[in-house]
Amino acid sequence: MAGVTARAQRAPQSPQSRAAQDRVTVDLSAVVVAVAGETPRVLALRGPDGADALPAGPLEPQHRTLELGLRAWVEAQTGQPLGYVEQLYTFGDRDRQLAGPGRVLSVGYLALLREAAGAGDSLWSDWYRHFPWEDRRAGRPELLDRIEAALAGWAGAATAEPERRRREARLRLAFGLGGLPWGEERVLERYELMYEAGLAAEAHRDAPGDGPGRVCPALAEGAPMAADHRRILATGIGRLRGKIKYRPVVFELMPPTFTLSQLQRTVEALAGLRLHAPNFRRLVDSQGLVEETGEVAGGTGGRPARLVRFRREVLQEQPEPGVRLPVSRRPA
């Protein structure tokens, strides 16, 4: 009877309120990547709470396509026109933390630029600032020990045995434990585990208190982002890391001419791994990915290095021309 009384006393929703809650809008978000030296950078905006946010905006009636809408928002917000763009994924979790009532679907895109240039309120952020555990170029980060220990405790805290086994299996696969290899493209899986366990600051912001299965305090390392933009960025990093192995997208990030050392450093920056230099060069040469320009680069501090350029004919010659990752056993 008390429940009936409470329902009777509750003020009815107006049709306008119900319509606002039921409204579904489409948001367009961009992971815009450039590499400066040995640093992979993502184009961001400073959010009202000080957290980085990806360039984003709603799909509007004047946008003929989703991609044209995305390009318009990025250029308006950052002054940066886009070149290479591909769609990543559609994010539509009901509890996404975005302003305004109703349900928001966010269509994420990956865009690649040859140089980090922008205007307005935009800034270029090192993507390892948000994912420091993903950079293994100097060896295994010590931070991973703390992450894996916390996640092992989270897995062991499961109340049911099947759930405990499921969590442990996810942990082994995502972090390459128990003899499994480290998969550099599993960026999103690692972040999702950390979010679910409460290691990501966004988890505590989105659901204050103890969420389902949450036993861990947030880690100080890894700068959070607005809304679910760190999840979108993780998706973009993982997509790019996987794609450079079978498509020559890395050349969208290179200048018209470059040295093989510059190409290797760019691939290493993206993959977060050190590569075996002689094997890397043999793979690039054997696949016909580059061609000589007849010029050399000055100011290298040693013998002048030959300049090469991307050989576009390879796109017609091979079904999956990409840059394989001959990982070095010792960090440089």
XYZ file of C-alpha atoms in Angstrom:
332
model
C 0.000 0.000 0.000
C 2.888 2.375 0.776
C 4.239 1.833 -2.740
C 0.846 2.619 -4.242
C 0.628 5.803 -2.160
C 4.093 6.884 -3.259
C 3.223 6.349 -6.903
C -0.028 8.267 -6.484
C 1.814 11.213 -4.942
C 4.498 11.318 -7.645
C 3.966 14.245 -10.026
C 3.115 13.030 -13.524
C 5.613 13.780 -16.265
C 4.597 16.294 -18.869
C 4.597 15.186 -22.514
C 7.512 17.568 -23.086
C 9.581 15.942 -20.310
C 8.891 12.444 -21.625
C 9.796 13.543 -25.153
C 13.090 15.028 -23.927
C 14.005 11.824 -22.089
C 13.086 9.654 -25.072
C 14.921 11.782 -27.632
C 17.892 10.151 -29.381
C 20.584 12.427 -30.792
C 23.690 11.604 -32.817
C 27.068 12.983 -31.744
C 30.116 12.926 -34.051
C 33.513 12.473 -32.337
C 36.981 12.542 -33.919
C 40.221 10.862 -32.876
C 42.613 13.046 -34.896
C 46.167 11.678 -34.794
C 49.539 13.084 -35.820
C 53.072 12.027 -34.871
C 55.626 14.641 -33.830
C 59.119 13.144 -33.616
C 58.560 10.064 -31.487
C 55.336 11.247 -29.850
C 51.885 10.184 -31.079
C 49.533 13.093 -30.488
C 45.765 13.407 -30.462
C 43.913 16.639 -31.168
C 41.860 17.696 -28.154
C 39.905 20.545 -26.631
C 40.026 21.681 -23.029
C 36.726 20.732 -21.416
C 34.890 22.892 -18.857
C 36.155 20.665 -16.019
C 39.746 20.840 -17.250
C 39.697 17.358 -18.790
C 40.673 16.891 -22.424
C 37.810 16.309 -24.842
C 37.851 15.080 -28.417
C 36.522 17.421 -31.104
C 32.824 16.581 -31.361
C 29.438 17.957 -32.245
C 25.894 16.873 -33.043
C 24.698 15.775 -36.459
C 22.628 18.660 -37.809
C 20.099 18.909 -40.646
C 22.524 20.786 -42.917
C 25.076 17.936 -42.740
C 24.557 15.853 -45.884
C 26.510 12.889 -44.457
C 27.928 11.894 -41.072
C 31.488 12.348 -42.303
C 30.825 15.816 -43.714
C 29.283 16.766 -40.382
C 32.355 15.517 -38.556
C 34.712 17.414 -40.851
C 32.702 20.596 -40.360
C 32.784 20.318 -36.548
C 36.523 19.580 -36.364
C 37.426 22.493 -38.619
C 35.085 24.855 -36.759
C 36.442 23.854 -33.336
C 40.146 23.502 -34.137
C 40.812 25.251 -37.457
C 42.162 21.940 -38.735
C 40.850 20.541 -42.057
C 40.916 16.748 -42.205
C 42.382 14.448 -44.836
C 42.223 10.690 -44.229
C 39.113 9.729 -42.219
C 37.500 6.377 -41.420
C 34.624 5.429 -39.157
C 35.536 3.622 -35.935
C 32.471 2.540 -33.995
C 29.121 3.731 -32.666
C 29.024 4.247 -28.902
C 25.570 4.202 -27.335
C 25.747 3.093 -23.696
C 22.699 4.385 -21.821
C 24.769 5.922 -19.007
C 27.139 7.919 -21.237
C 27.978 11.137 -19.429
C 26.993 13.820 -21.923
C 25.135 17.058 -21.291
C 21.409 17.248 -21.812
C 18.508 14.819 -21.506
C 17.790 11.861 -23.740
C 19.906 9.140 -25.306
C 23.074 10.055 -27.214
C 24.683 7.883 -29.859
C 28.264 8.892 -30.621
C 29.771 7.896 -33.959
C 33.552 7.830 -33.562
C 35.983 8.499 -36.405
C 39.736 8.112 -36.852
C 41.556 10.845 -38.795
C 45.270 10.965 -39.663
C 47.340 14.109 -40.275
C 50.904 14.632 -41.431
C 51.638 17.384 -38.920
C 50.282 18.555 -35.607
C 48.818 21.950 -36.493
C 45.670 23.549 -35.163
C 44.137 26.786 -34.015
C 41.506 28.128 -31.659
C 41.148 26.339 -28.348
C 42.628 23.053 -29.604
C 45.720 21.404 -28.217
C 47.796 18.374 -29.113
C 48.052 15.839 -26.317
C 50.484 12.921 -26.113
C 48.159 9.918 -26.214
C 50.375 8.111 -23.695
C 49.387 10.825 -21.231
C 46.013 9.091 -21.159
C 47.360 5.525 -21.529
C 50.869 5.441 -19.969
C 50.772 1.636 -19.553
C 50.542 1.256 -23.347
C 54.073 2.570 -24.046
C 56.555 -0.318 -23.862
C 59.342 1.221 -25.959
C 61.606 1.498 -22.903
C 60.557 -1.923 -21.608
C 57.638 -3.053 -19.506
C 56.258 -0.078 -17.496
C 56.343 -0.563 -13.716
C 52.798 0.776 -13.667
C 51.621 -2.520 -15.174
C 52.603 -4.360 -11.980
C 50.168 -2.230 -9.965
C 47.425 -2.507 -12.578
C 47.697 -6.278 -12.883
C 47.847 -6.772 -9.105
C 44.729 -4.647 -8.625
C 42.897 -6.479 -11.408
C 43.891 -9.850 -9.954
C 42.321 -8.755 -6.669
C 39.202 -7.613 -8.513
C 38.948 -10.961 -10.308
C 39.396 -12.868 -7.061
C 36.672 -10.805 -5.379
C 33.968 -12.169 -7.685
C 31.194 -13.747 -5.628
C 30.591 -16.644 -8.018
C 33.162 -19.088 -9.368
C 32.104 -18.794 -13.050
C 32.425 -15.008 -12.856
C 35.852 -15.296 -11.219
C 37.069 -17.579 -14.030
C 35.630 -15.240 -16.661
C 37.408 -12.222 -15.158
C 40.713 -14.084 -14.907
C 40.461 -15.199 -18.547
C 39.791 -11.619 -19.675
C 42.750 -10.401 -17.635
C 45.130 -12.992 -19.102
C 44.060 -12.234 -22.669
C 44.069 -8.440 -22.373
C 47.408 -8.129 -20.551
C 49.251 -11.107 -22.018
C 49.562 -13.083 -18.779
C 50.101 -16.792 -18.218
C 52.315 -17.213 -21.273
C 49.994 -15.336 -23.639
C 51.542 -12.607 -25.849
C 51.022 -8.902 -25.273
C 48.579 -7.721 -27.951
C 49.384 -4.089 -28.602
C 46.032 -3.590 -30.349
C 43.987 -4.631 -27.251
C 43.957 -1.068 -25.893
C 40.192 -0.904 -25.461
C 39.978 -4.297 -23.735
C 42.563 -3.211 -21.168
C 40.804 0.094 -20.527
C 37.386 -1.588 -20.232
C 38.742 -3.971 -17.597
C 40.215 -1.070 -15.648
C 36.947 0.880 -15.932
C 34.877 -2.070 -14.756
C 37.169 -2.672 -11.775
C 37.227 1.028 -10.825
C 40.856 1.745 -11.749
C 39.810 4.414 -14.274
C 38.823 7.777 -12.825
C 35.859 7.960 -15.212
C 34.260 4.940 -13.508
C 33.991 6.828 -10.202
C 32.796 9.973 -11.943
C 30.094 8.149 -13.926
C 28.783 6.065 -11.015
C 29.830 7.496 -7.620
C 30.067 4.907 -4.889
C 30.513 1.204 -5.395
C 29.483 -0.002 -8.826
C 28.928 -3.652 -9.708
C 32.055 -5.624 -8.896
C 34.110 -2.503 -8.182
C 36.819 -3.004 -5.572
C 39.680 -0.758 -6.747
C 40.423 2.917 -6.180
C 41.189 4.940 -9.299
C 44.809 5.096 -10.406
C 46.412 8.529 -10.479
C 48.260 7.619 -13.699
C 46.443 8.106 -16.961
C 44.685 11.447 -17.434
C 40.885 11.057 -17.651
C 38.904 12.600 -20.487
C 35.480 14.183 -20.797
C 32.400 11.958 -21.237
C 33.506 8.587 -22.644
C 36.196 10.110 -24.870
C 38.989 7.989 -23.374
C 37.027 4.907 -24.466
C 36.737 6.365 -27.978
C 40.455 7.225 -28.006
C 41.330 3.683 -26.895
C 39.274 2.364 -29.809
C 41.154 4.629 -32.208
C 44.582 3.618 -30.895
C 43.726 -0.072 -31.113
C 42.334 0.312 -34.632
C 45.429 2.153 -35.847
C 47.828 -0.299 -34.194
C 46.081 -3.202 -35.858
C 45.663 -1.540 -39.241
C 49.303 -0.550 -39.781
C 50.085 -4.275 -39.998
C 47.991 -4.883 -43.107
C 47.308 -1.466 -44.684
C 49.847 1.315 -45.420
C 47.969 3.915 -43.365
C 51.165 4.911 -41.547
C 52.172 6.833 -44.677
C 49.210 9.174 -44.098
C 51.235 10.391 -41.097
C 54.546 10.793 -42.946
C 55.840 13.808 -44.883
C 56.206 13.453 -48.679
C 59.816 12.296 -48.258
C 61.410 10.698 -45.208
C 64.159 8.368 -44.065
C 63.637 4.750 -43.090
C 64.676 5.668 -39.557
C 61.900 8.265 -39.407
C 59.415 5.669 -40.668
C 60.551 3.165 -38.039
C 60.303 5.713 -35.220
C 56.768 6.607 -36.314
C 55.661 2.967 -36.337
C 57.291 2.430 -32.932
C 55.517 5.505 -31.525
C 52.148 4.186 -32.662
C 52.715 0.577 -31.581
C 54.391 1.453 -28.278
C 57.114 -1.090 -29.083
C 60.747 -1.064 -30.170
C 61.369 -2.780 -33.500
C 64.388 -4.688 -34.760
C 65.864 -2.169 -37.218
C 67.497 -4.506 -39.797
C 64.414 -6.748 -39.946
C 62.125 -3.731 -40.225
C 64.075 -2.364 -43.178
C 64.139 -5.731 -44.914
C 60.364 -6.038 -44.533
C 59.744 -2.537 -45.906
C 62.051 -3.199 -48.877
C 60.685 -6.690 -49.603
C 57.092 -5.404 -49.755
C 57.978 -2.569 -52.104
C 56.392 0.024 -49.828
C 58.880 2.816 -50.578
C 61.024 4.025 -53.450
C 64.221 6.061 -53.617
C 64.082 9.781 -54.322
C 67.774 10.115 -55.151
C 68.168 12.633 -52.340
C 69.679 12.453 -48.870
C 68.714 14.043 -45.570
C 71.169 16.422 -44.010
C 71.692 17.184 -40.340
C 71.485 13.572 -39.203
C 74.672 13.794 -37.150
C 76.363 11.040 -39.150
C 76.403 9.652 -42.633
C 73.614 11.274 -44.711
C 70.518 9.077 -44.800
C 68.745 8.411 -48.072
C 65.298 9.913 -48.532
C 62.454 7.709 -49.721
C 58.747 8.177 -50.442
C 55.677 5.987 -50.290
C 55.234 3.922 -53.446
C 51.500 4.139 -54.159
C 51.579 1.436 -56.824
C 51.792 -1.111 -54.018
C 48.070 -0.560 -53.372
C 47.291 -2.268 -56.690
C 50.028 -4.889 -56.429
C 49.281 -6.382 -53.010
C 45.959 -7.142 -51.291
C 47.207 -6.246 -47.806
C 50.357 -4.121 -47.941
C 51.262 -3.105 -44.414
C 54.158 -2.641 -42.033
C 54.847 -5.788 -40.049
C 56.218 -5.399 -36.519
C 59.536 -7.230 -36.030
C 59.729 -6.536 -32.286
C 63.152 -6.027 -30.742
C 63.888 -8.219 -27.722
C 65.755 -5.391 -26.046
C 64.349 -1.868 -25.653
C 66.443 0.838 -27.280
